[in-house]
Short mmCIF file of C-alpha atoms in Angstrom, two decimals:
data_model
loop_
_atom_site.label_atom_id
_atom_site.label_comp_id
_atom_site.label_asym_id
_atom_site.label_seq_id
_atom_site.Cartn_x
_atom_site.Cartn_y
_atom_site.Cartn_z
CA ALA A 1404 -0.02 0.06 0.00
CA ALA A 1405 2.99 2.52 0.34
CA ALA A 1406 3.25 2.68 -3.31
CA PHE A 1407 -0.35 4.37 -3.14
CA ASP A 1408 0.35 6.65 0.03
CA GLY A 1409 -0.81 10.14 -0.38
CA ILE A 1410 -2.15 9.25 -4.19
CA ASP A 1411 -5.94 10.66 -4.65
CA SER A 1412 -6.31 8.79 -7.98
CA VAL A 1413 -4.42 5.74 -9.64
CA VAL A 1414 -4.80 4.44 -13.53
CA ILE A 1415 -3.97 0.70 -13.67
CA CYS A 1416 -2.95 -0.81 -17.00
CA THR A 1417 -1.19 -3.87 -16.46
CA SER A 1418 -1.15 -7.08 -18.52
CA ALA A 1419 0.24 -10.30 -18.93
CA GLN A 1420 2.46 -10.12 -22.10
CA PRO A 1421 1.98 -13.46 -24.38
CA GLN A 1422 4.79 -14.72 -26.43
CA ILE A 1423 4.05 -16.35 -29.89
CA SER A 1424 5.33 -19.77 -30.44
CA MET A 1425 7.51 -19.66 -33.39
CA ALA A 1426 6.81 -23.08 -34.23
CA SER A 1427 3.08 -22.49 -34.42
CA LEU A 1428 3.74 -19.67 -36.64
CA ALA A 1429 5.68 -21.48 -38.99
CA LYS A 1430 2.69 -24.22 -39.09
CA VAL A 1431 0.43 -21.26 -39.95
CA ILE A 1432 2.26 -19.95 -42.70
CA VAL A 1433 2.86 -23.39 -44.26
CA LEU A 1434 -0.76 -24.01 -43.90
CA LYS A 1435 -1.72 -20.93 -45.68
CA MET A 1436 0.59 -21.44 -48.45
CA VAL A 1437 -0.43 -24.95 -49.29
CA SER A 1438 -4.01 -24.40 -49.05
CA PHE A 1439 -3.67 -21.06 -50.83
CA ASN A 1440 -4.90 -19.11 -47.99
CA GLN A 1441 -8.21 -21.49 -47.75
CA THR A 1442 -7.00 -23.17 -44.02
CA GLY A 1443 -7.64 -21.07 -41.58
CA SER A 1444 -5.18 -21.56 -38.54
CA ARG A 1445 -4.15 -19.87 -35.48
CA PRO A 1446 -0.58 -19.32 -33.58
CA GLU A 1447 -0.12 -20.51 -30.04
CA PHE A 1448 1.16 -18.49 -27.44
CA TRP A 1449 3.06 -18.65 -24.12
CA TYR A 1450 3.87 -16.82 -20.91
CA GLU A 1451 6.89 -16.58 -18.65
CA GLU A 1452 6.82 -18.75 -15.70
CA GLY A 1453 4.59 -16.65 -13.05
CA GLN A 1454 3.48 -14.08 -15.75
CA GLY A 1455 0.53 -15.64 -16.91
CA PRO A 1456 -3.14 -13.74 -17.09
CA GLU A 1457 -4.18 -15.60 -14.00
CA GLN A 1458 -0.84 -14.05 -12.01
CA VAL A 1459 -0.95 -10.60 -13.68
CA ASP A 1460 -4.34 -9.91 -14.84
CA TRP A 1461 -6.26 -11.26 -11.73
CA LEU A 1462 -4.24 -11.91 -8.70
CA GLY A 1463 -1.92 -8.95 -9.68
CA GLN A 1464 -4.57 -6.50 -10.30
CA GLN A 1465 -6.55 -7.71 -7.34
CA ALA A 1466 -3.49 -7.06 -5.03
CA GLN A 1467 -3.25 -3.73 -6.74
CA PHE A 1468 -7.11 -2.81 -5.91
CA GLU A 1469 -6.77 -3.88 -2.20
CA ALA A 1470 -3.33 -1.76 -1.80
CA ALA A 1471 -5.24 1.37 -3.35
CA LYS A 1472 -8.09 0.55 -1.33
CA ASN A 1473 -5.80 0.41 2.01
CA ALA A 1474 -4.08 3.57 0.99
CA GLY A 1475 -7.48 5.60 0.89
CA VAL A 1476 -6.97 6.38 -3.27
CA ASN A 1477 -10.27 7.95 -4.06
CA HIS A 1478 -10.68 6.72 -7.65
CA VAL A 1479 -9.26 3.65 -9.37
CA VAL A 1480 -9.38 3.73 -13.24
CA LEU A 1481 -8.73 0.21 -14.97
CA VAL A 1482 -7.83 -0.37 -18.48
CA SER A 1483 -8.87 -3.60 -19.14
CA SER A 1484 -10.01 -5.11 -22.61
CA MET A 1485 -13.22 -6.14 -24.70
CA CYS A 1486 -14.29 -9.86 -25.24
CA GLY A 1487 -14.48 -10.57 -21.26
CA THR A 1488 -17.76 -11.67 -21.83
CA LYS A 1489 -16.83 -13.95 -24.99
CA PRO A 1490 -15.10 -17.18 -23.80
CA GLU A 1491 -15.02 -18.19 -27.45
CA HIS A 1492 -13.25 -15.35 -28.64
CA PHE A 1493 -9.30 -15.78 -29.89
CA LEU A 1494 -7.96 -13.84 -27.00
CA ASN A 1495 -9.53 -16.46 -24.75
CA THR A 1496 -9.11 -19.67 -26.73
CA HIS A 1497 -5.51 -19.22 -27.46
CA MET A 1498 -3.98 -16.64 -24.72
CA GLY A 1499 -4.81 -18.42 -21.78
CA ASN A 1500 -8.09 -16.85 -21.34
CA ILE A 1501 -6.50 -13.64 -20.84
CA VAL A 1502 -9.64 -11.31 -21.17
CA LEU A 1503 -11.75 -13.62 -18.82
CA TRP A 1504 -9.24 -13.21 -16.20
CA LYS A 1505 -9.06 -9.57 -16.57
CA ARG A 1506 -13.15 -9.52 -16.71
CA LYS A 1507 -12.76 -11.35 -13.11
CA ALA A 1508 -10.60 -8.57 -11.91
CA GLU A 1509 -13.05 -6.06 -13.02
CA CYS A 1510 -15.70 -7.62 -11.08
CA ALA A 1511 -12.94 -7.80 -7.77
CA LEU A 1512 -12.60 -3.92 -8.42
CA VAL A 1513 -16.35 -3.48 -8.72
CA ASN A 1514 -17.14 -5.07 -5.48
CA SER A 1515 -13.97 -3.48 -3.89
CA GLY A 1516 -15.90 -0.42 -2.62
CA VAL A 1517 -13.58 1.67 -4.08
CA PRO A 1518 -15.07 4.47 -6.90
CA TYR A 1519 -13.97 3.20 -10.23
CA THR A 1520 -13.85 3.69 -13.99
CA ILE A 1521 -13.21 0.48 -16.41
CA ILE A 1522 -12.10 1.32 -19.76
CA HIS A 1523 -12.60 -1.23 -22.42
CA PRO A 1524 -10.57 -0.15 -25.42
CA GLY A 1525 -10.61 -2.19 -28.57
CA GLY A 1526 -7.90 -3.10 -31.09
CA LEU A 1527 -5.50 -0.28 -30.31
CA LEU A 1528 -3.88 1.68 -33.30
CA PRO A 1529 -1.35 1.23 -34.33
CA HIS A 1530 -1.25 -2.42 -34.28
CA HIS A 1531 1.62 -3.87 -32.90
CA GLY A 1532 4.55 -3.96 -35.57
CA VAL A 1533 3.10 -1.25 -37.97
CA LYS A 1534 5.53 1.64 -38.37
CA GLU A 1535 3.09 4.28 -39.48
CA SER A 1536 1.54 6.50 -36.59
CA ALA A 1537 -2.14 6.77 -35.76
CA ALA A 1538 -2.64 10.29 -34.36
CA GLY A 1539 -5.27 10.66 -31.60
CA GLY A 1540 -8.02 13.11 -31.98
CA ARG A 1541 -9.23 12.20 -35.13
CA ARG A 1542 -11.56 9.40 -34.48
CA GLN A 1543 -14.88 9.58 -32.80
CA LEU A 1544 -14.52 7.43 -29.46
CA PHE A 1545 -17.66 5.50 -28.61
CA VAL A 1546 -19.14 4.34 -25.22
CA GLY A 1547 -20.79 0.97 -24.55
CA VAL A 1548 -21.51 -1.55 -21.88
CA ASP A 1549 -19.74 -4.97 -21.70
CA ASP A 1550 -19.10 -6.18 -25.32
CA ALA A 1551 -22.18 -4.49 -27.08
CA LEU A 1552 -19.37 -2.52 -29.32
CA LEU A 1553 -18.14 -5.93 -30.73
CA GLU A 1554 -20.95 -6.16 -32.91
CA GLU A 1555 -20.20 -2.80 -34.60
CA LYS A 1556 -16.95 -3.41 -36.24
CA ASP A 1557 -16.49 0.27 -37.13
CA ARG A 1558 -16.63 1.03 -33.65
CA GLN A 1559 -13.96 -1.31 -32.39
CA LEU A 1560 -10.73 0.43 -32.87
CA VAL A 1561 -9.06 3.35 -30.85
CA THR A 1562 -5.68 4.97 -31.15
CA ARG A 1563 -3.05 4.28 -28.21
CA GLU A 1564 -2.84 8.06 -27.97
CA ASP A 1565 -6.41 8.94 -27.46
CA LEU A 1566 -6.40 5.78 -24.89
CA ALA A 1567 -3.63 7.69 -22.96
#
């Protein structure tokens, strides 16, 4: 709790960092080439020991909420993720249920008694590995509840600058 002493508000945006399995990526590429892009295959991901979604996104965030509460923080802003209500989503089925663990942490925050705001940004622009910038302040931002905006494809993306 000492890290939060004297702090009025805190923004929490921690997340487990999935690592792509290069062997599975090679398999995806080969299948796409031999099937002329007709076969759908997804790469597999893994996490460093003790750094998986359960440890980081659930237990780690829960510890941060408790520390904030114990320090008397007045407001917690949690940057989470869309798809926490979708167990069948790729982020869950191929990345260790990462957004289901995030959703569990959100529920802990809601029940913590600390005033909060939960942000579910959609896909972040620019996408990882893309060199071109995606300037903020140029897109309309949308607000929805749970994963309602997943049904509206043109409302799922937000620039990293706008999120910050």
